[in-house]
Amino acid sequence: MLFIVIHQAYELWFKQLHHEVDSIVAIMGKPALNDNSPELQTVVHRLNRCVTILRVLVHQIDIMETMTPMDFLDFRDMLRPASGFQSWQFKELEAKLGLKFETRHGQEYYTSQLKPHHVDIIKKAEAGHSLLQLLNSWLERTPFFDEQPNWNDFTSHEPLDGVHPFWSEYRYQFQQSLAEAEKGNLAAFDQLFLAKENKPQGLTLSAAANRAALFIMLYRGYPLLQLPFQLLNALLEIDEQLSSWRYRHMNMVHRMIGTRIGTGGSTGKDYLKAAADKHYIFREIAQLNSFLIERRRLPVLPQAVQQRLGFTAA
Amino acid sequence: MLFIVIHQAYELWFKQLHHEVDSIVAIMGKPALNDNSPELQTVVHRLNRCVTILRVLVHQIDIMETMTPMDFLDFRDMLRPASGFQSWQFKELEAKLGLKFETRHGQEYYTSQLKPHHVDIIKKAEAGHSLLQLLNSWLERTPFFDEQPNWNDFTSHEPLDGVHPFWSEYRYQFQQSLAEAEKGNLAAFDQLFLAKENKPQGLTLSAAANRAALFIMLYRGYPLLQLPFQLLNALLEIDEQLSSWRYRHMNMVHRMIGTRIGTGGSTGKDYLKAAADKHYIFREIAQLNSFLIERRRLPVLPQAVQQRLGFTAA
Amino acid sequence: MLFIVIHQAYELWFKQLHHEVDSIVAIMGKPALNDNSPELQTVVHRLNRCVTILRVLVHQIDIMETMTPMDFLDFRDMLRPASGFQSWQFKELEAKLGLKFETRHGQEYYTSQLKPHHVDIIKKAEAGHSLLQLLNSWLERTPFFDEQPNWNDFTSHEPLDGVHPFWSEYRYQFQQSLAEAEKGNLAAFDQLFLAKENKPQGLTLSAAANRAALFIMLYRGYPLLQLPFQLLNALLEIDEQLSSWRYRHMNMVHRMIGTRIGTGGSTGKDYLKAAADKHYIFREIAQLNSFLIERRRLPVLPQAVQQRLGFTAA
Amino acid sequence: MLFIVIHQAYELWFKQLHHEVDSIVAIMGKPALNDNSPELQTVVHRLNRCVTILRVLVHQIDIMETMTPMDFLDFRDMLRPASGFQSWQFKELEAKLGLKFETRHGQEYYTSQLKPHHVDIIKKAEAGHSLLQLLNSWLERTPFFDEQPNWNDFTSHEPLDGVHPFWSEYRYQFQQSLAEAEKGNLAAFDQLFLAKENKPQGLTLSAAANRAALFIMLYRGYPLLQLPFQLLNALLEIDEQLSSWRYRHMNMVHRMIGTRIGTGGSTGKDYLKAAADKHYIFREIAQLNSFLIERRRLPVLPQAVQQRLGFTAA
């Protein structure tokens, strides 16, 4: 009884999460978001609701843990191989957010655990526009750097060919801020933010999108960037809650069945552990923190850009 | 959508809570519980599971709070008068635990908000053996004081007529422990623990049951009393979580609709606030703490009683 | 040992809370806040940090609850009358936020429990500019309604003499939205939002401030109002966490000493319960929800005002 | 200011944790614990208090996360190399619980980050009797299997030479319960529970101790085994909270400084991640779940043993 109720409760909340993510994807999929409309605010609000729901889902594991391992063992036999741990709805959600099959840990094991028509549903979700892709497009549309006249007075300590003066300067300051042992980080900077190719191997965001995201983090104090910053932050929160869920789930399984073979026919913990580590969806956003600099080094923006980032009459 | 999913999730967990409480009532309703069987342990385990579920229910209010007041207002009109706030399943649960109609706050308002056949279900639950009643019977069956030979060597500083020597002594020590301004508490002690009548007006436990419960709290260090103590504690936790639920629910309603008339047709907050204060079910157990004494005053039990409370061969 | 460590931990966090509140008061006390500067963002960020700290303080009560009532009883005698429950630092914090002596529950009891020089510190905090007062001034400075040309095209269904057309119209729509049993709320509306006197008896915000706050809640979707809305929300969160703290503290005391006289020489729970109910500091902000209307009734703002609330070039 | 207050709060609670663990070690270090005395109950109570304190410590990370990465970066320079992340008090606590230097991840890095006299304190803690060692001795003293007459009537399906009939039978039932792919687990069973040598390489509990612990988990329903079971459970909770702490700490550091070199001069996250995985102290207790069997296979204990595990007169 308890086992069934818990799973129904999870399915219910997954349904709601799908509903929220679908509506977010619909808004983010528009060719342009009007900064003065409440659209972006709606996106942030709904992402934060997803975070709240995920927190409750993580907490619900407490209830599952009131089952004793021996209760669980009796149960295991009844379930195999359609495992309760392999919720296709959860995987479909991951796919909508942006997790690709290629990135998943244990690909064969993963499909072998699901019914074919569930695999189809997940593949279909992967084929659509994921939130990660739409985020990439939205970030790429950021207009500030293309408005050349605004940057006329801005000079860099070390201008680089074919690089916007702001980013030449930022790269210079970043280099200055590196400790001896960190010097290698400059190559990573160049790959993430200055790559010429569209998307370097293994990355999910383009250099232009990464630049926009870093700019948002750096200058979040300006009115126009506050909501975009909250959006990036909400995405990181979602990743963190998904990760907490996988992690607590993993510990729970370990407590219940130890290294016994899971209801899915393979060692649950090993699989879940590897998955918990690899399945960060917005990890490039999370990595941006590696490229921040001390506040005192932060380039002062030209007046025209500052005005651009502010309110009309204030 | 969100509103509906939240309510389905609540109904699901209420169903599980009923399942747990029914099974607990079934065990507690047996003519005798064998201390060496795992029955009592099962009761405690399931009560603790109820606490865990209630904690998740309280947490779920966070999700409801992601709705803005104006969203809620639109919704309110659709719901009246079958109010979402008046879950009959919750009330049935309160009834099974031991809350009586006479004790409920706002009795008329309360019934006017429910459909007649739901009122019937709740009345039926009230008519059955509640957990509170079964607790009373179980406590009354406590055998230690009736085993007279064990107490032969025990003497009281102030023997009272018709009162067991242990309780004469405990009353004496309690009186000594009272500060000047607390002297009035002695009358309350006599009413709760030494009343001759079966159950004094307004009380839900008999004097014999109250004595047993206090004894359990005082001597919980002895092996035989450990599980009984955990049982009492779990009941207090349930009351506390029910109270948290009513309290957070009340604040949420207040945030959402202020002093607007609730979906039930009357000011939600005032009703809920009064209910939150009055609906403690095991409040006599909670009050026992008023009658504890300092550890150094605690009467030493006779060897025979101590042995009675211990393990066979240890 | 545990008791002492808990109290040191509380004092530590109170010190940090004072530090945060002082810095917030310093910013809010400036003659004007520039909407394009990060000042308001700093205020919101620090208020939210206060909320986070208060949440941990509430959680810390769990640790205190690991003491058994009898441990506590032994302890009680050592403490009286300088009671651990009567933290003057907590009271000083309440005073800085805006709680006045006149509003406190049990005024005599309250001062009798504190050392004279602590009372002086609290009185001094009350005498300064509280966050509540600064909030009132900041709200009163809201400029939109005074910019008359922007409202030229706006007409009300029921113009009122000496009342801004927007508020005439809003009052009309509010009246339409009231259910039969709610008609009395109109008088409350007039008192809170249209009063001519500066601050009607018993209120802590002026009519102008209340109007600004309601406007922020209604039109929070516009960029310029997003941070102000988050500020109001953070204040409500602070009140809610303070209330949770008082509530859980109250339950803990009740669990520990029942109706025994508290370490302060009077029944702890009764005092704390009344205090928990009366000490909401930003309660007029909380009450604004009573005066919202359905989204479909919300007056459409003139183009000029909408532009005023948006970004420069977007 | 915030950074300092947070660290003072952590030091305060670490001090309390040391106080609790020292008192637990003192009790567990006695040559024998009387099952009828409250000693074991005190141990369990204090272990659970440690769990409660650790939970608050985990929650406190929320406060640290209200610092922005750029705030943190400014700070980092001031701290190096005496890193705030390398609390020697935390490491001393791990040592008292039973973590050995050899087991620690990144041994060189680890000592290079601490001041020599702190390393000495930790080494001293490692040299003393750890809780893990005392647990091993306490489990080894379990008397039930040595009381031969009690087992006269007990027969095994597959008696093994030099193995107690109960464990011969349990091994048989365990073997029956293994799925095809799990057959390899039998070798692990033999190594953990039937090894002749004192402590097989890499293990921290002897075979006799492991047998006692598994017996406690299997027959926890019997009165005498309830507290021992709660003790094992509390140890697992402590490991889980320590793990949560390392995990959230790791995520927080990652959020703050990305892959920048930590205040300790090396990549914080990589170190912390590996540490979080390797530092489970009571992992052999956690692994016992791998060796449970379905309830229906559980050997019925002889009457004499059942009586031995029960209350005197019940």
mmCIF file of N, CA, C and O in Angstrom, chain D residues 153-218:
data_model
loop_
_atom_site.group_PDB
_atom_site.id
_atom_site.type_symbol
_atom_site.label_atom_id
_atom_site.label_comp_id
_atom_site.label_asym_id
_atom_site.label_seq_id
_atom_site.Cartn_x
_atom_site.Cartn_y
_atom_site.Cartn_z
ATOM 1 N N ASP D 153 18.220 -27.537 20.319
ATOM 2 C CA ASP D 153 17.205 -28.048 19.390
ATOM 3 C C ASP D 153 17.274 -27.434 17.990
ATOM 4 O O ASP D 153 16.451 -27.733 17.140
ATOM 5 N N PHE D 154 18.195 -26.556 17.787
ATOM 6 C CA PHE D 154 18.240 -25.839 16.516
ATOM 7 C C PHE D 154 19.072 -26.604 15.495
ATOM 8 O O PHE D 154 20.214 -26.972 15.756
ATOM 9 N N THR D 155 18.499 -26.884 14.349
ATOM 10 C CA THR D 155 19.267 -27.608 13.331
ATOM 11 C C THR D 155 19.331 -26.798 12.040
ATOM 12 O O THR D 155 18.438 -26.019 11.732
ATOM 13 N N SER D 156 20.388 -27.041 11.314
ATOM 14 C CA SER D 156 20.590 -26.321 10.058
ATOM 15 C C SER D 156 20.384 -27.258 8.877
ATOM 16 O O SER D 156 20.655 -28.448 8.972
ATOM 17 N N HIS D 157 19.902 -26.688 7.757
ATOM 18 C CA HIS D 157 19.775 -27.480 6.535
ATOM 19 C C HIS D 157 21.136 -27.942 6.032
ATOM 20 O O HIS D 157 21.243 -28.946 5.333
ATOM 21 N N GLU D 158 22.143 -27.198 6.359
ATOM 22 C CA GLU D 158 23.451 -27.476 5.775
ATOM 23 C C GLU D 158 24.530 -27.132 6.784
ATOM 24 O O GLU D 158 25.183 -26.089 6.649
ATOM 25 N N PRO D 159 24.713 -27.993 7.791
ATOM 26 C CA PRO D 159 25.671 -27.683 8.863
ATOM 27 C C PRO D 159 27.089 -27.519 8.309
ATOM 28 O O PRO D 159 27.514 -28.277 7.448
ATOM 29 N N LEU D 160 27.762 -26.491 8.798
ATOM 30 C CA LEU D 160 29.150 -26.255 8.375
ATOM 31 C C LEU D 160 30.076 -26.489 9.550
ATOM 32 O O LEU D 160 29.753 -26.145 10.687
ATOM 33 N N ASP D 161 31.215 -27.025 9.221
ATOM 34 C CA ASP D 161 32.195 -27.332 10.255
ATOM 35 C C ASP D 161 32.697 -26.071 10.943
ATOM 36 O O ASP D 161 33.080 -25.104 10.284
ATOM 37 N N GLY D 162 32.687 -26.085 12.257
ATOM 38 C CA GLY D 162 33.226 -24.951 12.997
ATOM 39 C C GLY D 162 32.379 -23.701 12.928
ATOM 40 O O GLY D 162 32.824 -22.618 13.302
ATOM 41 N N VAL D 163 31.170 -23.831 12.432
ATOM 42 C CA VAL D 163 30.277 -22.673 12.333
ATOM 43 C C VAL D 163 29.054 -22.925 13.219
ATOM 44 O O VAL D 163 28.499 -24.027 13.210
ATOM 45 N N HIS D 164 28.649 -21.931 13.963
ATOM 46 C CA HIS D 164 27.477 -22.050 14.829
ATOM 47 C C HIS D 164 26.258 -22.444 13.990
ATOM 48 O O HIS D 164 26.086 -21.939 12.879
ATOM 49 N N PRO D 165 25.425 -23.368 14.518
ATOM 50 C CA PRO D 165 24.295 -23.845 13.692
ATOM 51 C C PRO D 165 23.416 -22.704 13.165
ATOM 52 O O PRO D 165 22.943 -22.768 12.034
ATOM 53 N N PHE D 166 23.232 -21.672 13.960
ATOM 54 C CA PHE D 166 22.408 -20.570 13.460
ATOM 55 C C PHE D 166 23.001 -19.978 12.186
ATOM 56 O O PHE D 166 22.299 -19.711 11.220
ATOM 57 N N TRP D 167 24.313 -19.789 12.178
ATOM 58 C CA TRP D 167 24.935 -19.133 11.021
ATOM 59 C C TRP D 167 25.075 -20.067 9.835
ATOM 60 O O TRP D 167 25.057 -19.625 8.674
ATOM 61 N N SER D 168 25.188 -21.374 10.119
ATOM 62 C CA SER D 168 25.121 -22.338 9.012
ATOM 63 C C SER D 168 23.773 -22.217 8.313
ATOM 64 O O SER D 168 23.682 -22.145 7.082
ATOM 65 N N GLU D 169 22.733 -22.198 9.137
ATOM 66 C CA GLU D 169 21.389 -22.130 8.582
ATOM 67 C C GLU D 169 21.156 -20.804 7.868
ATOM 68 O O GLU D 169 20.587 -20.758 6.783
ATOM 69 N N TYR D 170 21.620 -19.713 8.457
ATOM 70 C CA TYR D 170 21.398 -18.414 7.844
ATOM 71 C C TYR D 170 22.121 -18.318 6.488
ATOM 72 O O TYR D 170 21.571 -17.814 5.507
ATOM 73 N N ARG D 171 23.333 -18.857 6.475
ATOM 74 C CA ARG D 171 24.079 -18.867 5.205
ATOM 75 C C ARG D 171 23.315 -19.645 4.146
ATOM 76 O O ARG D 171 23.216 -19.223 2.983
ATOM 77 N N TYR D 172 22.727 -20.775 4.560
ATOM 78 C CA TYR D 172 21.942 -21.588 3.628
ATOM 79 C C TYR D 172 20.759 -20.783 3.067
ATOM 80 O O TYR D 172 20.504 -20.738 1.874
ATOM 81 N N GLN D 173 20.039 -20.128 3.964
ATOM 82 C CA GLN D 173 18.866 -19.361 3.543
ATOM 83 C C GLN D 173 19.273 -18.178 2.672
ATOM 84 O O GLN D 173 18.579 -17.820 1.721
ATOM 85 N N PHE D 174 20.397 -17.570 3.011
ATOM 86 C CA PHE D 174 20.879 -16.443 2.217
ATOM 87 C C PHE D 174 21.185 -16.895 0.789
ATOM 88 O O PHE D 174 20.792 -16.261 -0.190
ATOM 89 N N GLN D 175 21.851 -18.052 0.713
ATOM 90 C CA GLN D 175 22.184 -18.604 -0.592
ATOM 91 C C GLN D 175 20.922 -18.854 -1.422
ATOM 92 O O GLN D 175 20.877 -18.561 -2.617
ATOM 93 N N GLN D 176 19.888 -19.383 -0.789
ATOM 94 C CA GLN D 176 18.620 -19.636 -1.468
ATOM 95 C C GLN D 176 17.997 -18.345 -2.000
ATOM 96 O O GLN D 176 17.304 -18.349 -3.006
ATOM 97 N N SER D 177 18.207 -17.263 -1.263
ATOM 98 C CA SER D 177 17.507 -16.016 -1.606
ATOM 99 C C SER D 177 18.198 -15.248 -2.724
ATOM 100 O O SER D 177 17.659 -14.263 -3.231
ATOM 101 N N LEU D 178 19.391 -15.708 -3.116
ATOM 102 C CA LEU D 178 20.133 -14.938 -4.120
ATOM 103 C C LEU D 178 19.612 -15.186 -5.527
ATOM 104 O O LEU D 178 19.395 -16.338 -5.922
ATOM 105 N N ALA D 179 19.439 -14.134 -6.270
ATOM 106 C CA ALA D 179 19.105 -14.261 -7.679
ATOM 107 C C ALA D 179 20.369 -14.721 -8.423
ATOM 108 O O ALA D 179 21.473 -14.624 -7.891
ATOM 109 N N GLU D 180 20.181 -15.202 -9.655
ATOM 110 C CA GLU D 180 21.296 -15.757 -10.413
ATOM 111 C C GLU D 180 22.482 -14.783 -10.428
ATOM 112 O O GLU D 180 23.609 -15.147 -10.079
ATOM 113 N N ALA D 181 22.184 -13.558 -10.764
ATOM 114 C CA ALA D 181 23.253 -12.570 -10.937
ATOM 115 C C ALA D 181 23.891 -12.154 -9.614
ATOM 116 O O ALA D 181 24.867 -11.426 -9.583
ATOM 117 N N GLU D 182 23.307 -12.615 -8.508
ATOM 118 C CA GLU D 182 23.831 -12.201 -7.215
ATOM 119 C C GLU D 182 24.696 -13.274 -6.553
ATOM 120 O O GLU D 182 25.166 -13.083 -5.431
ATOM 121 N N LYS D 183 24.853 -14.402 -7.217
ATOM 122 C CA LYS D 183 25.525 -15.544 -6.591
ATOM 123 C C LYS D 183 26.878 -15.166 -5.985
ATOM 124 O O LYS D 183 27.287 -15.700 -4.956
ATOM 125 N N GLY D 184 27.538 -14.229 -6.609
ATOM 126 C CA GLY D 184 28.849 -13.811 -6.109
ATOM 127 C C GLY D 184 28.806 -13.269 -4.688
ATOM 128 O O GLY D 184 29.821 -13.260 -3.979
ATOM 129 N N ASN D 185 27.636 -12.833 -4.252
ATOM 130 C CA ASN D 185 27.537 -12.250 -2.911
ATOM 131 C C ASN D 185 27.868 -13.251 -1.803
ATOM 132 O O ASN D 185 28.161 -12.851 -0.671
ATOM 133 N N LEU D 186 27.808 -14.546 -2.107
ATOM 134 C CA LEU D 186 28.065 -15.539 -1.076
ATOM 135 C C LEU D 186 29.509 -15.458 -0.574
ATOM 136 O O LEU D 186 29.771 -15.599 0.628
ATOM 137 N N ALA D 187 30.418 -15.192 -1.490
ATOM 138 C CA ALA D 187 31.822 -15.060 -1.091
ATOM 139 C C ALA D 187 31.984 -13.872 -0.143
ATOM 140 O O ALA D 187 32.695 -13.948 0.865
ATOM 141 N N ALA D 188 31.306 -12.791 -0.459
ATOM 142 C CA ALA D 188 31.359 -11.616 0.416
ATOM 143 C C ALA D 188 30.787 -11.956 1.793
ATOM 144 O O ALA D 188 31.317 -11.549 2.831
ATOM 145 N N PHE D 189 29.722 -12.731 1.798
ATOM 146 C CA PHE D 189 29.127 -13.165 3.059
ATOM 147 C C PHE D 189 30.163 -13.912 3.896
ATOM 148 O O PHE D 189 30.353 -13.626 5.081
ATOM 149 N N ASP D 190 30.810 -14.867 3.282
ATOM 150 C CA ASP D 190 31.781 -15.679 4.013
ATOM 151 C C ASP D 190 32.915 -14.827 4.578
ATOM 152 O O ASP D 190 33.358 -15.027 5.700
ATOM 153 N N GLN D 191 33.354 -13.861 3.772
ATOM 154 C CA GLN D 191 34.461 -13.033 4.219
ATOM 155 C C GLN D 191 34.050 -12.165 5.422
ATOM 156 O O GLN D 191 34.784 -12.023 6.384
ATOM 157 N N LEU D 192 32.859 -11.628 5.345
ATOM 158 C CA LEU D 192 32.420 -10.718 6.409
ATOM 159 C C LEU D 192 32.015 -11.439 7.685
ATOM 160 O O LEU D 192 32.264 -10.952 8.786
ATOM 161 N N PHE D 193 31.353 -12.592 7.542
ATOM 162 C CA PHE D 193 30.730 -13.193 8.722
ATOM 163 C C PHE D 193 31.410 -14.472 9.202
ATOM 164 O O PHE D 193 31.190 -14.894 10.327
ATOM 165 N N LEU D 194 32.179 -15.110 8.339
ATOM 166 C CA LEU D 194 32.744 -16.398 8.745
ATOM 167 C C LEU D 194 34.275 -16.428 8.726
ATOM 168 O O LEU D 194 34.878 -17.475 8.939
ATOM 169 N N ALA D 195 34.892 -15.290 8.482
ATOM 170 C CA ALA D 195 36.368 -15.255 8.426
ATOM 171 C C ALA D 195 36.970 -15.733 9.737
ATOM 172 O O ALA D 195 36.466 -15.415 10.812
ATOM 173 N N LYS D 196 38.032 -16.467 9.610
ATOM 174 C CA LYS D 196 38.698 -16.984 10.811
ATOM 175 C C LYS D 196 39.634 -15.932 11.406
ATOM 176 O O LYS D 196 39.770 -15.798 12.610
ATOM 177 N N GLU D 197 40.325 -15.227 10.533
ATOM 178 C CA GLU D 197 41.288 -14.232 11.024
ATOM 179 C C GLU D 197 40.538 -13.161 11.790
ATOM 180 O O GLU D 197 39.333 -12.984 11.622
ATOM 181 N N ASN D 198 41.260 -12.403 12.549
ATOM 182 C CA ASN D 198 40.615 -11.421 13.396
ATOM 183 C C ASN D 198 39.859 -10.380 12.593
ATOM 184 O O ASN D 198 38.649 -10.279 12.644
ATOM 185 N N LYS D 199 40.603 -9.622 11.785
ATOM 186 C CA LYS D 199 39.924 -8.636 10.934
ATOM 187 C C LYS D 199 40.518 -8.691 9.555
ATOM 188 O O LYS D 199 41.647 -8.266 9.343
ATOM 189 N N PRO D 200 39.772 -9.224 8.590
ATOM 190 C CA PRO D 200 40.299 -9.282 7.227
ATOM 191 C C PRO D 200 40.732 -7.894 6.768
ATOM 192 O O PRO D 200 40.142 -6.877 7.160
ATOM 193 N N GLN D 201 41.737 -7.890 5.946
ATOM 194 C CA GLN D 201 42.291 -6.683 5.323
ATOM 195 C C GLN D 201 41.207 -5.665 4.933
ATOM 196 O O GLN D 201 40.264 -5.978 4.219
ATOM 197 N N GLY D 202 41.372 -4.465 5.384
ATOM 198 C CA GLY D 202 40.487 -3.399 4.915
ATOM 199 C C GLY D 202 39.153 -3.331 5.637
ATOM 200 O O GLY D 202 38.343 -2.460 5.380
ATOM 201 N N LEU D 203 38.904 -4.266 6.529
ATOM 202 C CA LEU D 203 37.651 -4.221 7.280
ATOM 203 C C LEU D 203 37.891 -3.606 8.644
ATOM 204 O O LEU D 203 38.994 -3.665 9.186
ATOM 205 N N THR D 204 36.852 -3.039 9.214
ATOM 206 C CA THR D 204 37.003 -2.366 10.498
ATOM 207 C C THR D 204 36.275 -3.109 11.608
ATOM 208 O O THR D 204 36.428 -2.772 12.771
ATOM 209 N N LEU D 205 35.473 -4.104 11.244
ATOM 210 C CA LEU D 205 34.785 -4.905 12.260
ATOM 211 C C LEU D 205 35.177 -6.366 12.068
ATOM 212 O O LEU D 205 35.368 -6.826 10.932
ATOM 213 N N SER D 206 35.275 -7.096 13.168
ATOM 214 C CA SER D 206 35.600 -8.516 13.083
ATOM 215 C C SER D 206 34.372 -9.307 12.648
ATOM 216 O O SER D 206 33.240 -8.798 12.689
ATOM 217 N N ALA D 207 34.593 -10.558 12.243
ATOM 218 C CA ALA D 207 33.472 -11.408 11.834
ATOM 219 C C ALA D 207 32.466 -11.558 12.977
ATOM 220 O O ALA D 207 31.244 -11.517 12.762
ATOM 221 N N ALA D 208 32.964 -11.708 14.204
ATOM 222 C CA ALA D 208 32.065 -11.871 15.350
ATOM 223 C C ALA D 208 31.207 -10.616 15.531
ATOM 224 O O ALA D 208 30.004 -10.698 15.805
ATOM 225 N N ALA D 209 31.815 -9.454 15.374
ATOM 226 C CA ALA D 209 31.069 -8.207 15.515
ATOM 227 C C ALA D 209 30.040 -8.070 14.396
ATOM 228 O O ALA D 209 28.893 -7.682 14.625
ATOM 229 N N ASN D 210 30.436 -8.417 13.184
ATOM 230 C CA ASN D 210 29.497 -8.345 12.059
ATOM 231 C C ASN D 210 28.307 -9.281 12.263
ATOM 232 O O ASN D 210 27.171 -8.921 11.961
ATOM 233 N N ARG D 211 28.596 -10.483 12.788
ATOM 234 C CA ARG D 211 27.496 -11.420 13.052
ATOM 235 C C ARG D 211 26.516 -10.825 14.069
ATOM 236 O O ARG D 211 25.306 -10.873 13.888
ATOM 237 N N ALA D 212 27.078 -10.263 15.130
ATOM 238 C CA ALA D 212 26.212 -9.686 16.161
ATOM 239 C C ALA D 212 25.370 -8.556 15.582
ATOM 240 O O ALA D 212 24.168 -8.441 15.854
ATOM 241 N N ALA D 213 25.983 -7.727 14.754
ATOM 242 C CA ALA D 213 25.249 -6.595 14.184
ATOM 243 C C ALA D 213 24.135 -7.076 13.262
ATOM 244 O O ALA D 213 23.011 -6.558 13.293
ATOM 245 N N LEU D 214 24.434 -8.097 12.451
ATOM 246 C CA LEU D 214 23.402 -8.624 11.554
ATOM 247 C C LEU D 214 22.266 -9.247 12.362
ATOM 248 O O LEU D 214 21.081 -9.061 12.047
ATOM 249 N N PHE D 215 22.619 -9.970 13.425
ATOM 250 C CA PHE D 215 21.600 -10.577 14.283
ATOM 251 C C PHE D 215 20.677 -9.502 14.876
ATOM 252 O O PHE D 215 19.455 -9.655 14.920
ATOM 253 N N ILE D 216 21.257 -8.402 15.297
ATOM 254 C CA ILE D 216 20.466 -7.301 15.855
ATOM 255 C C ILE D 216 19.494 -6.761 14.810
ATOM 256 O O ILE D 216 18.322 -6.507 15.094
ATOM 257 N N MET D 217 19.974 -6.614 13.595
ATOM 258 C CA MET D 217 19.095 -6.091 12.547
ATOM 259 C C MET D 217 17.970 -7.061 12.228
ATOM 260 O O MET D 217 16.841 -6.662 11.967
ATOM 261 N N LEU D 218 18.297 -8.350 12.235
ATOM 262 C CA LEU D 218 17.306 -9.351 11.857
ATOM 263 C C LEU D 218 16.224 -9.516 12.912
ATOM 264 O O LEU D 218 15.049 -9.672 12.605
#
